[in-house]
Amino acid sequence: MDQQTGLMSLNMSPFDLSPGPEGSGSGGGPSGASQQYVPQGAAYQCPPEQQSFGYANLDASYLFPTGAGGEPGAYLPAAGTVCDQTDTKDVIEELCPVCGDKVSGYHYGLLTCESCKGFFKRTVQNKKVYTCVAERACHIDKTQRKRCPFCRFQKCLDVGMKLEGEFKYIYKSNCFSAVRADRMRGGRNKFGPMYKRDRARKLQMMRQRQIAVQTLRGSLGDNGLVLGFSSPYAAVPVKQEIQIPQVSSLTSSPESSPGPALLAAQPQPPQPPPPPAHDKWEAHSPHSASPDAFAFDAPATAAATPSSTAEPTSTETLRVSPMIREFVQTIDDREWQNSLFGLLQSQTYNQCEVDLFELMCKVLDQNLFSQVDWARNTVFFKYLKVDDQMKLLQHSWSDMLVLDHLHQRMHNGLPDETTLHNGQKFDLLCLGLLGVPSLADHFNELQNKLAELKFDVPDYICVKFLLLLNPEVRGIVNVKCVRDGYQTVQAALLDYTLTCYPTIQDKFGKLVMVVPEIHALAARGEEHLYQRHCAGQAPTQTLLMEMLHAKRK
DNA sequence: ACTCAAGGCCAG
DNA sequence: CTGGCCTTGAGT
């Protein structure tokens, strides 16, 4: 089960530039010059026990936080509750997610320390290119953060520090940025509200990921979801990447340069994410508040098949049960797409070539986290005991990933492919196929079937609940609660389909029939991911891998 | 007027 | 190069 041996050799990537010994002391190169920073003692290698995991983010305590009384899951706070409990002061006293030093405030989207703020700023502004002489997995902490800027910067990105321009997708304006292309001083960015909102969610999540790593390092297997790892050092991610050598020191004007100054070296501008089309279904609603909702791309397939007769009309929409309306409100597709493209951008930032499979795993992992986040805050689920929650999630996570992708594709026009920051093409569809390209036909068939049924957002969210609240899952303690939830959703879906799609014969029945198909597809994906993981090709210590192991226990 | 997250400065 | 402190200035 241990992949370590095989991997160690693989890790010696032919793309690794072995940096010559270069004094680390005086005289930083002029701004914009290509640099290879070599940690003191040119051949410094991280001792294994100091290596951090490339994308370690496993954290059972995040998934299932214990209440104050230590009674896990007796009551899981609803969304926002955690937020409210997290006082600003407390947060400020947190540790920098990059190095663990004292946080000095929000910098580039995260609470970080002053030094990492400065480091991140210098790196981005001066287009620094670093090289890691070890395995690109150096442990970064307060005392060692200077040793490997490559890994430090990578960690900055991994924990979520924002490059210039990333917020544009959210706020549609050039004036918000993290590192500012125009170097304008002063002023306050406009994502203050986002900082506040994210304080307890994203940031806490990231932070806890870091903590989880440390916990795991100490006691692997004690407290996690499932811990099937033979070694925390097994399968250091295989990556073939080179940092982009400095081409020129373009001075970019804020107007003309939409992206980070670092874009100078990239073959083509970053492809903006497709407009977040979250409100497709809501767009039909007379209550649709934002005109923006209509500005989004029309759904790929639904638009192709005009469905004036079958789609719910405004009046029918009004008859939708409040529960389903509430369900729909739990969906945050904007967030989904923002994190997707945010991750894709940050992971390919300053990289010539990244391992696309590894990247896909990272995206899936992130999706999984939002999946859990979503589930944790939903009715029916959040009152269950942790053990039950775990079992339900372990059983349905891949199904939900597949379903989500179908939803993103059908209702938000998610394209099949996107061009990464570094020019590589990333197969978005693969996310829905859980990495198995040969499932594409099956996936498309499924999608067509759903399109024929005029599968819409309420359908989607109901089916998602049906996947999650599966009373058949073995070992559930509170089966009644799960079954009640399942049946309630089932009834709501039936009612919805009858009310809003009376012309589609047995839409409900047909939708239910699709569930096993989704499951079959997801199962094949899981198997594939597991195999790749065993072959050492997938990042370890991720929630994704945890889930894969969980089922096999 | 105050806040606070940007960029800038410069001793080490 | 690093990181602590300073300056700036839009938002509140």
Coordinates of C-alpha atoms (C1' of nucleotides) in Angstrom, one line a residue:
Chain A
M1 CA 0.0 0.0 0.0
D2 CA 2.9 2.2 0.4
Q3 CA 3.7 4.1 -2.7
Q4 CA 6.7 5.9 -1.4
T5 CA 9.4 3.9 -3.0
G6 CA 8.1 4.2 -6.5
L7 CA 7.5 7.8 -6.1
M8 CA 10.7 8.9 -4.8
S9 CA 12.3 8.2 -8.1
L10 CA 9.5 9.7 -10.1
N11 CA 9.9 12.9 -8.1
M12 CA 13.2 13.5 -9.7
S13 CA 11.5 15.3 -12.5
P14 CA 13.5 15.9 -15.6
F15 CA 12.1 19.4 -15.4
D16 CA 13.8 20.0 -12.2
L17 CA 16.3 22.7 -12.6
S18 CA 19.1 22.0 -10.3
P19 CA 20.2 25.4 -9.2
G20 CA 23.8 26.1 -9.0
P21 CA 25.2 27.2 -5.8
E22 CA 24.4 30.8 -5.5
G23 CA 25.2 33.1 -2.6
S24 CA 22.1 33.7 -0.7
G25 CA 23.3 36.8 1.1
S26 CA 23.6 40.2 -0.4
G27 CA 22.3 41.9 -3.4
G28 CA 19.0 40.8 -4.5
G29 CA 18.8 41.0 -8.2
P30 CA 17.2 44.0 -9.7
S31 CA 13.5 44.0 -9.8
G32 CA 12.3 41.9 -12.6
A33 CA 15.4 39.8 -13.0
S34 CA 15.1 36.1 -13.2
Q35 CA 16.2 34.7 -9.9
Q36 CA 16.7 31.3 -8.6
Y37 CA 16.8 31.5 -4.9
V38 CA 18.7 28.7 -3.3
P39 CA 18.3 28.2 0.3
Q40 CA 21.4 28.5 2.4
G41 CA 23.4 25.4 2.0
A42 CA 22.7 24.8 -1.6
A43 CA 21.8 21.2 -1.2
Y44 CA 19.4 21.7 1.6
Q45 CA 16.9 19.0 1.6
C46 CA 13.9 18.8 3.9
P47 CA 14.1 15.9 6.3
P48 CA 11.1 13.8 5.7
E49 CA 9.5 14.6 9.0
Q50 CA 9.5 18.2 8.0
Q51 CA 7.9 17.9 4.7
S52 CA 4.4 19.2 4.5
F53 CA 1.9 17.7 2.2
G54 CA 1.4 19.4 -1.0
Y55 CA -2.2 19.9 -0.6
A56 CA -2.9 18.6 2.7
N57 CA -6.3 19.7 3.9
L58 CA -7.8 16.8 5.6
D59 CA -9.7 17.9 8.6
A60 CA -12.4 16.0 10.3
S61 CA -12.8 18.7 12.8
Y62 CA -13.7 21.1 10.0
L63 CA -16.1 18.6 8.6
F64 CA -17.7 17.8 11.9
P65 CA -16.9 20.4 14.5
T66 CA -17.7 19.4 18.0
G67 CA -19.9 21.5 20.0
A68 CA -18.8 23.2 23.1
G69 CA -19.8 20.3 25.2
G70 CA -17.8 18.0 23.1
E71 CA -20.8 16.2 22.0
P72 CA -20.1 15.9 18.3
G73 CA -22.9 16.5 16.1
A74 CA -25.5 16.9 18.8
Y75 CA -26.0 20.2 17.3
L76 CA -24.2 21.5 14.3
P77 CA -24.5 25.2 14.0
A78 CA -26.2 26.5 10.9
A79 CA -24.4 28.6 8.4
G80 CA -23.5 31.9 9.9
T81 CA -23.5 30.7 13.4
V82 CA -19.9 29.9 13.3
C83 CA -19.4 33.3 11.8
D84 CA -21.1 35.0 14.6
Q85 CA -19.1 33.3 17.1
T86 CA -15.9 34.2 15.5
D87 CA -15.1 37.5 16.9
T88 CA -12.8 39.8 15.0
K89 CA -10.5 39.9 17.9
D90 CA -10.3 36.2 18.0
V91 CA -9.5 35.9 14.4
I92 CA -6.8 38.5 14.6
E93 CA -5.2 36.4 17.3
E94 CA -5.1 33.5 15.0
L95 CA -1.9 32.3 13.4
C96 CA -0.8 33.0 9.9
P97 CA -1.9 30.1 7.7
V98 CA 1.3 30.2 5.8
C99 CA 3.9 30.3 8.6
G100 CA 2.1 30.3 11.9
D101 CA 3.4 33.7 12.9
K102 CA 1.2 36.3 14.4
V103 CA -1.5 37.6 12.1
S104 CA -1.3 41.3 11.5
G105 CA -4.5 41.7 9.5
Y106 CA -6.0 40.8 6.2
H107 CA -3.6 40.8 3.4
Y108 CA -4.3 39.7 -0.1
G109 CA -7.5 38.0 0.9
L110 CA -6.4 36.3 4.0
L111 CA -5.4 36.9 7.6
T112 CA -1.7 36.6 7.4
C113 CA 1.4 37.9 9.2
E114 CA 3.3 41.0 8.2
S115 CA 6.2 39.0 6.8
C116 CA 4.2 36.8 4.5
K117 CA 2.3 39.8 3.3
G118 CA 5.5 41.4 2.4
F119 CA 6.9 38.3 0.9
F120 CA 3.8 37.8 -1.2
K121 CA 3.8 41.3 -2.4
R122 CA 7.5 41.3 -3.4
T123 CA 7.1 38.0 -5.2
V124 CA 4.2 39.2 -7.2
Q125 CA 5.3 42.7 -7.9
N126 CA 8.8 41.7 -8.8
K127 CA 7.8 38.6 -10.6
K128 CA 10.1 36.5 -8.6
V129 CA 10.8 33.0 -9.8
Y130 CA 12.0 30.6 -7.2
T131 CA 13.2 27.1 -7.3
C132 CA 12.9 24.5 -4.7
V133 CA 16.0 22.3 -4.3
A134 CA 14.0 19.7 -2.4
E135 CA 10.8 18.1 -3.2
R136 CA 8.6 21.2 -3.4
A137 CA 7.0 20.2 -0.2
C138 CA 9.1 22.0 2.3
H139 CA 7.6 22.7 5.6
I140 CA 7.0 26.3 6.1
D141 CA 6.9 27.7 9.6
K142 CA 8.0 30.9 11.3
T143 CA 11.5 29.7 11.8
Q144 CA 12.0 28.1 8.4
R145 CA 10.0 30.3 6.1
K146 CA 13.1 32.0 4.7
R147 CA 14.6 28.7 3.6
C148 CA 12.5 27.9 0.6
P149 CA 10.7 30.8 -1.0
F150 CA 9.4 28.5 -3.7
C151 CA 7.4 26.5 -1.2
R152 CA 6.5 29.5 0.8
F153 CA 5.0 31.1 -2.2
Q154 CA 3.3 27.9 -3.2
K155 CA 1.8 27.7 0.3
C156 CA 0.7 31.3 0.1
L157 CA -1.3 30.4 -3.0
D158 CA -2.5 27.1 -1.6
V159 CA -3.9 28.7 1.5
G160 CA -5.7 31.2 -0.7
M161 CA -3.7 34.4 -0.9
K162 CA -5.1 36.3 -3.9
L163 CA -3.2 37.5 -6.9
E164 CA -4.0 40.8 -8.5
G165 CA -7.1 40.7 -10.5
E166 CA -8.8 37.6 -9.0
F167 CA -11.5 39.6 -7.4
K168 CA -12.5 41.1 -10.7
Y169 CA -14.5 38.1 -11.5
I170 CA -16.5 38.8 -8.4
Y171 CA -16.7 42.5 -8.5
K172 CA -16.4 43.2 -12.2
S173 CA -14.1 46.1 -11.7
N174 CA -10.4 46.8 -12.1
C175 CA -10.1 48.8 -9.0
F176 CA -10.2 45.9 -6.7
S177 CA -7.2 43.9 -6.5
A178 CA -4.9 42.2 -4.2
V179 CA -1.5 43.1 -5.4
R180 CA -2.1 46.2 -7.4
A181 CA -0.9 46.3 -11.0
D182 CA -0.8 50.1 -10.8
R183 CA 0.9 50.1 -7.4
M184 CA -1.5 52.6 -6.2
R185 CA -1.1 53.1 -2.5
G186 CA -3.7 53.6 0.1
G187 CA -7.4 53.3 -0.1
R188 CA -9.3 50.3 0.8
N189 CA -10.2 47.5 -1.4
K190 CA -13.8 46.7 -1.9
F191 CA -13.8 43.2 -0.7
G192 CA -14.2 44.2 2.9
P193 CA -17.6 42.6 3.0
M194 CA -16.2 39.5 1.5
Y195 CA -13.5 39.4 4.1
K196 CA -16.2 39.6 6.7
R197 CA -18.3 37.0 5.2
D198 CA -15.5 34.6 4.5
R199 CA -14.0 35.1 7.9
A200 CA -15.5 32.0 9.4
R201 CA -15.9 30.0 6.3
K202 CA -13.1 30.0 3.8
L203 CA -10.5 31.3 6.2
Q204 CA -11.3 29.1 8.9
M205 CA -11.5 26.2 6.6
M206 CA -8.1 27.0 5.3
R207 CA -6.6 27.5 8.7
Q208 CA -8.1 24.3 9.9
R209 CA -6.7 22.5 7.0
Q210 CA -3.3 23.6 8.1
I211 CA -3.9 22.6 11.7
A212 CA -5.2 19.3 10.5
V213 CA -1.9 18.6 8.8
Q214 CA -0.1 19.2 12.0
T215 CA -2.5 17.1 13.9
L216 CA -2.2 14.3 11.4
R217 CA 1.5 14.5 11.4
G218 CA 1.4 13.9 15.1
S219 CA -1.2 11.3 15.4
L220 CA -2.1 9.9 12.1
G221 CA -5.1 7.8 12.4
D222 CA -6.3 8.9 15.7
N223 CA -9.0 11.3 14.9
G224 CA -9.6 11.5 11.2
L225 CA -12.5 10.3 9.2
V226 CA -10.8 7.2 8.2
L227 CA -7.2 6.7 7.9
G228 CA -6.0 4.2 5.6
F229 CA -2.7 5.7 4.9
S230 CA 0.4 3.7 5.4
S231 CA 2.6 6.7 5.6
P232 CA 2.1 10.4 5.5
Y233 CA 5.0 10.7 3.3
A234 CA 3.8 8.3 0.7
A235 CA 3.2 9.7 -2.7
V236 CA 4.5 13.1 -2.6
P237 CA 2.7 14.6 -5.5
V238 CA 4.3 14.1 -8.8
K239 CA 4.6 17.3 -10.6
Q240 CA 6.3 18.4 -13.7
E241 CA 6.4 22.1 -13.5
I242 CA 8.8 24.8 -14.1
Q243 CA 8.4 28.2 -13.0
I244 CA 8.2 30.6 -15.8
P245 CA 11.5 32.3 -16.4
Q246 CA 11.4 36.0 -16.3
V247 CA 10.8 37.4 -19.8
S248 CA 10.7 41.0 -19.3
S249 CA 9.7 43.5 -16.7
L250 CA 6.7 44.8 -18.3
T251 CA 5.3 47.8 -16.5
S252 CA 1.7 47.4 -16.9
S253 CA -0.8 50.1 -16.8
P254 CA -3.8 49.4 -14.7
E255 CA -6.1 50.0 -17.7
S256 CA -4.3 47.8 -20.2
S257 CA -3.3 45.0 -18.0
P258 CA -6.1 43.1 -16.7
G259 CA -4.2 40.4 -15.0
P260 CA -1.2 40.2 -12.7
A261 CA 1.9 41.7 -14.0
L262 CA 3.1 38.2 -14.1
L263 CA 0.9 37.5 -17.0
A264 CA 3.6 39.0 -19.0
A265 CA 5.1 35.7 -19.6
Q266 CA 2.1 33.7 -20.3
P267 CA 1.1 32.7 -23.8
Q268 CA -2.4 34.1 -23.6
P269 CA -4.6 36.0 -21.3
P270 CA -6.4 34.0 -18.7
Q271 CA -9.7 32.9 -19.8
P272 CA -12.3 34.5 -17.6
P273 CA -14.6 32.0 -16.1
P274 CA -17.9 31.7 -17.7
P275 CA -20.3 34.1 -16.1
P276 CA -21.6 32.6 -13.0
A277 CA -25.1 31.7 -14.1
H278 CA -26.4 30.7 -10.8
D279 CA -29.8 32.2 -11.1
K280 CA -31.1 30.4 -14.1
W281 CA -34.0 29.0 -12.4
E282 CA -34.5 32.1 -10.4
A283 CA -34.4 34.0 -13.5
H284 CA -37.8 32.6 -14.3
S285 CA -39.1 33.8 -11.0
P286 CA -40.9 37.1 -10.9
H287 CA -38.9 37.7 -7.7
S288 CA -35.7 37.6 -9.5
A289 CA -34.1 40.7 -8.1
S290 CA -31.0 41.1 -10.0
P291 CA -31.1 42.0 -13.7
D292 CA -27.7 40.4 -13.7
A293 CA -29.3 37.1 -13.5
F294 CA -30.3 37.4 -17.0
A295 CA -27.0 38.5 -18.2
F296 CA -25.5 35.2 -17.7
D297 CA -25.0 32.6 -20.3
A298 CA -28.0 30.7 -21.2
P299 CA -27.8 27.1 -20.1
A300 CA -26.0 25.1 -22.7
T301 CA -28.5 22.5 -23.4
A302 CA -31.7 23.9 -22.1
A303 CA -31.2 26.9 -24.3
A304 CA -30.7 24.8 -27.3
T305 CA -34.0 23.2 -26.8
P306 CA -36.6 25.8 -26.5
S307 CA -39.0 24.6 -23.9
S308 CA -41.7 27.1 -23.7
T309 CA -44.2 24.4 -22.9
A310 CA -42.3 22.4 -20.5
E311 CA -40.5 24.9 -18.3
P312 CA -42.3 26.2 -15.3
T313 CA -43.9 29.5 -16.0
S314 CA -43.8 32.3 -13.6
T315 CA -47.1 31.4 -12.1
E316 CA -46.1 27.8 -11.7
T317 CA -42.9 28.9 -10.1
L318 CA -45.0 30.7 -7.5
R319 CA -46.6 27.4 -6.6
V320 CA -43.3 25.8 -5.8
S321 CA -43.2 24.7 -2.2
P322 CA -41.3 27.0 0.2
M323 CA -39.1 24.1 1.0
I324 CA -37.9 23.8 -2.5
R325 CA -37.4 27.5 -2.7
E326 CA -35.3 27.3 0.4
F327 CA -33.3 24.4 -1.1
V328 CA -32.6 26.4 -4.2
Q329 CA -31.3 29.2 -2.0
T330 CA -28.7 26.9 -0.5
I331 CA -27.0 26.7 -3.8
D332 CA -24.2 29.1 -4.4
D333 CA -23.0 28.5 -7.9
R334 CA -21.3 31.8 -8.0
E335 CA -19.1 30.7 -5.2
W336 CA -18.6 27.3 -6.8
Q337 CA -17.3 28.8 -10.0
N338 CA -15.3 31.4 -8.3
S339 CA -13.5 28.8 -6.2
L340 CA -13.1 26.6 -9.2
F341 CA -11.5 29.2 -11.4
G342 CA -9.7 30.8 -8.4
L343 CA -8.0 27.5 -7.7
L344 CA -7.2 26.9 -11.3
Q345 CA -5.6 30.3 -11.6
S346 CA -3.6 30.1 -8.4
Q347 CA -2.4 26.6 -9.0
T348 CA -1.1 27.5 -12.4
Y349 CA 0.2 30.9 -11.5
N350 CA 3.8 31.2 -12.4
Q351 CA 4.0 27.6 -13.6
C352 CA 5.0 26.5 -17.0
E353 CA 3.4 23.2 -16.7
V354 CA 1.4 21.5 -14.1
D355 CA 0.3 18.0 -13.7
L356 CA -3.3 18.1 -14.9
F357 CA -4.5 15.0 -13.1
E358 CA -3.1 16.3 -9.9
L359 CA -4.8 19.6 -10.5
M360 CA -8.0 17.9 -11.2
C361 CA -7.7 16.1 -7.9
K362 CA -7.2 19.4 -6.2
V363 CA -10.3 20.8 -7.8
L364 CA -12.3 17.8 -6.9
D365 CA -11.0 18.1 -3.4
Q366 CA -12.1 21.6 -3.2
N367 CA -15.5 20.7 -4.6
L368 CA -15.7 18.1 -2.0
F369 CA -15.1 20.6 0.7
S370 CA -17.9 22.8 -0.5
Q371 CA -20.1 19.7 -0.8
V372 CA -19.5 19.0 2.8
D373 CA -20.0 22.6 3.7
W374 CA -23.3 22.6 1.9
A375 CA -24.5 19.4 3.5
R376 CA -23.5 20.5 7.0
N377 CA -25.7 23.4 6.8
T378 CA -28.8 21.8 5.3
V379 CA -31.9 20.8 7.0
F380 CA -32.3 17.1 7.7
F381 CA -28.6 16.7 7.7
K382 CA -27.3 19.1 10.2
Y383 CA -29.1 17.6 13.1
L384 CA -27.8 14.2 12.5
K385 CA -25.0 12.8 14.7
V386 CA -21.6 13.1 13.2
D387 CA -21.2 9.4 12.6
D388 CA -24.3 9.3 10.5
Q389 CA -23.3 12.4 8.7
M390 CA -20.0 10.8 7.9
K391 CA -21.6 7.6 6.6
L392 CA -24.0 9.6 4.4
L393 CA -21.3 11.7 3.0
Q394 CA -19.0 8.8 2.4
H395 CA -21.7 7.1 0.5
S396 CA -22.8 10.0 -1.6
W397 CA -19.9 12.3 -2.2
S398 CA -19.0 11.1 -5.6
D399 CA -22.6 10.9 -6.7
M400 CA -23.0 14.5 -5.7
L401 CA -19.8 15.6 -7.5
V402 CA -21.1 14.1 -10.7
L403 CA -24.6 15.5 -10.2
D404 CA -23.1 18.9 -9.4
H405 CA -21.2 18.8 -12.6
L406 CA -24.2 18.0 -14.6
H407 CA -25.9 20.9 -12.9
Q408 CA -23.1 23.3 -13.7
R409 CA -23.0 22.2 -17.2
M410 CA -26.7 22.2 -17.8
H411 CA -27.8 25.2 -15.8
N412 CA -24.7 27.4 -15.8
G413 CA -23.2 26.7 -19.1
L414 CA -19.9 25.4 -17.7
P415 CA -17.7 24.7 -20.7
D416 CA -15.9 21.4 -21.2
E417 CA -12.5 23.0 -21.2
T418 CA -10.7 26.1 -20.0
T419 CA -7.4 27.6 -20.7
L420 CA -5.3 27.9 -17.6
H421 CA -3.2 30.8 -16.5
N422 CA -0.1 29.2 -18.0
G423 CA -1.7 28.3 -21.3
Q424 CA -2.4 24.7 -20.6
K425 CA -5.8 23.4 -21.4
F426 CA -7.8 22.0 -18.6
D427 CA -10.5 19.5 -19.2
L428 CA -13.4 20.7 -17.0
L429 CA -15.6 17.9 -18.1
C430 CA -13.1 15.5 -16.5
L431 CA -14.3 16.8 -13.1
G432 CA -17.7 15.4 -13.8
L433 CA -16.2 12.2 -15.0
L434 CA -14.0 12.0 -11.9
G435 CA -11.0 11.7 -14.2
V436 CA -12.3 8.9 -16.5
P437 CA -12.4 10.2 -20.0
S438 CA -14.0 7.1 -21.3
L439 CA -17.1 7.9 -19.2
A440 CA -17.8 11.0 -21.4
D441 CA -20.3 9.2 -23.5
H442 CA -22.1 7.9 -20.5
F443 CA -22.1 11.3 -19.0
N444 CA -23.4 12.9 -22.1
E445 CA -26.1 10.3 -22.3
L446 CA -27.1 11.1 -18.8
Q447 CA -27.2 14.7 -19.5
N448 CA -29.3 14.3 -22.6
K449 CA -31.7 12.2 -20.6
L450 CA -32.0 14.9 -18.0
A451 CA -32.3 17.5 -20.6
E452 CA -35.2 15.6 -22.1
L453 CA -36.8 15.7 -18.7
K454 CA -36.3 19.4 -18.5
F455 CA -34.1 18.8 -15.5
D456 CA -34.0 22.1 -13.8
V457 CA -32.5 23.6 -10.6
P458 CA -35.2 22.5 -8.2
D459 CA -34.9 19.0 -9.7
Y460 CA -31.2 19.1 -9.2
I461 CA -31.3 20.2 -5.6
C462 CA -33.9 17.6 -4.7
V463 CA -32.0 14.9 -6.4
K464 CA -29.0 16.0 -4.5
F465 CA -30.8 15.6 -1.3
L466 CA -32.0 12.2 -2.3
L467 CA -28.5 11.2 -3.0
L468 CA -27.3 12.5 0.4
L469 CA -30.1 11.3 2.5
N470 CA -30.0 7.7 1.6
P471 CA -31.6 5.7 4.3
E472 CA -30.2 2.5 2.8
V473 CA -26.7 3.4 3.8
R474 CA -25.5 0.7 6.2
G475 CA -24.8 1.6 9.8
I476 CA -26.9 4.7 10.1
V477 CA -28.1 5.1 13.7
N478 CA -30.8 7.6 13.2
V479 CA -32.4 5.9 10.1
K480 CA -35.7 7.4 10.9
C481 CA -34.5 10.9 10.6
V482 CA -32.7 10.2 7.4
R483 CA -35.7 8.4 6.0
D484 CA -38.0 11.2 7.0
G485 CA -35.8 13.7 5.2
Y486 CA -35.6 11.5 2.2
Q487 CA -39.3 11.0 2.0
T488 CA -40.0 14.6 2.5
V489 CA -37.8 15.6 -0.3
Q490 CA -39.2 12.8 -2.5
A491 CA -42.7 14.1 -1.8
A492 CA -41.6 17.6 -2.6
L493 CA -40.0 16.6 -5.8
L494 CA -43.0 14.6 -6.9
D495 CA -45.2 17.5 -6.1
Y496 CA -43.0 19.9 -7.9
T497 CA -42.8 17.8 -11.1
L498 CA -46.5 17.3 -11.2
T499 CA -47.2 20.9 -10.6
C500 CA -44.6 22.4 -12.9
Y501 CA -44.1 19.8 -15.5
P502 CA -47.5 18.2 -16.0
T503 CA -46.8 17.6 -19.6
I504 CA -43.8 15.4 -18.9
Q505 CA -45.0 12.0 -18.3
D506 CA -43.8 10.6 -15.1
K507 CA -41.0 13.0 -14.8
F508 CA -40.5 12.1 -11.1
G509 CA -40.2 8.4 -11.8
K510 CA -37.7 9.0 -14.6
L511 CA -35.6 11.3 -12.4
V512 CA -35.5 8.7 -9.7
M513 CA -34.4 6.2 -12.3
V514 CA -31.4 8.4 -13.1
V515 CA -30.1 8.2 -9.6
P516 CA -28.6 4.7 -10.0
E517 CA -27.0 5.7 -13.2
I518 CA -25.3 8.6 -11.6
H519 CA -24.2 6.2 -8.9
A520 CA -22.8 3.8 -11.4
L521 CA -20.9 6.5 -13.1
A522 CA -19.5 7.9 -9.9
A523 CA -18.5 4.4 -8.7
R524 CA -16.4 4.0 -11.8
G525 CA -14.9 7.3 -11.2
E526 CA -14.1 6.4 -7.6
E527 CA -12.5 3.2 -8.7
H528 CA -10.3 5.0 -11.2
L529 CA -9.3 7.7 -8.7
Y530 CA -8.5 5.0 -6.2
Q531 CA -6.3 3.2 -8.6
R532 CA -4.5 6.4 -9.6
H533 CA -4.1 7.1 -6.0
C534 CA -2.6 3.7 -5.3
A535 CA -0.2 4.3 -8.2
G536 CA 0.9 7.4 -6.4
Q537 CA -0.5 9.8 -9.0
A538 CA -2.9 11.7 -6.8
P539 CA -2.2 14.1 -4.1
T540 CA -2.4 12.5 -0.7
Q541 CA -3.8 13.8 2.5
T542 CA -6.8 15.2 0.8
L543 CA -10.4 14.9 1.8
L544 CA -10.9 13.3 -1.6
M545 CA -8.5 10.5 -0.7
E546 CA -10.0 10.2 2.7
M547 CA -13.3 9.6 1.1
L548 CA -11.9 7.0 -1.3
H549 CA -10.3 5.1 1.6
A550 CA -13.4 5.4 3.7
K551 CA -15.5 3.2 1.5
R552 CA -12.9 0.5 1.3
K553 CA -12.5 0.2 5.0
Chain B
dA1 C1' -12.0 61.5 12.0
dC2 C1' -11.1 56.9 11.9
dT3 C1' -10.1 52.3 9.9
dC4 C1' -7.3 49.2 7.7
dA5 C1' -5.3 47.0 3.6
dA6 C1' -2.6 48.4 0.1
dG7 C1' 2.4 50.0 -1.3
dG8 C1' 7.0 51.9 0.3
dC9 C1' 11.1 52.3 3.0
dC10 C1' 15.3 50.7 4.9
dA11 C1' 18.1 48.5 8.7
dG12 C1' 19.7 44.2 9.3
Chain C
dC1 C1' 16.0 39.2 0.7
dT2 C1' 13.5 39.9 4.9
dG3 C1' 10.3 41.9 7.9
dG4 C1' 8.9 45.7 10.9
dC5 C1' 7.3 50.1 10.6
dC6 C1' 5.6 54.0 7.9
dT7 C1' 2.6 56.4 4.5
dT8 C1' -1.4 56.5 1.8
dG9 C1' -6.2 57.1 0.8
dA10 C1' -11.0 55.0 -0.2
dG11 C1' -14.5 53.6 2.6
dT12 C1' -17.3 54.2 6.8

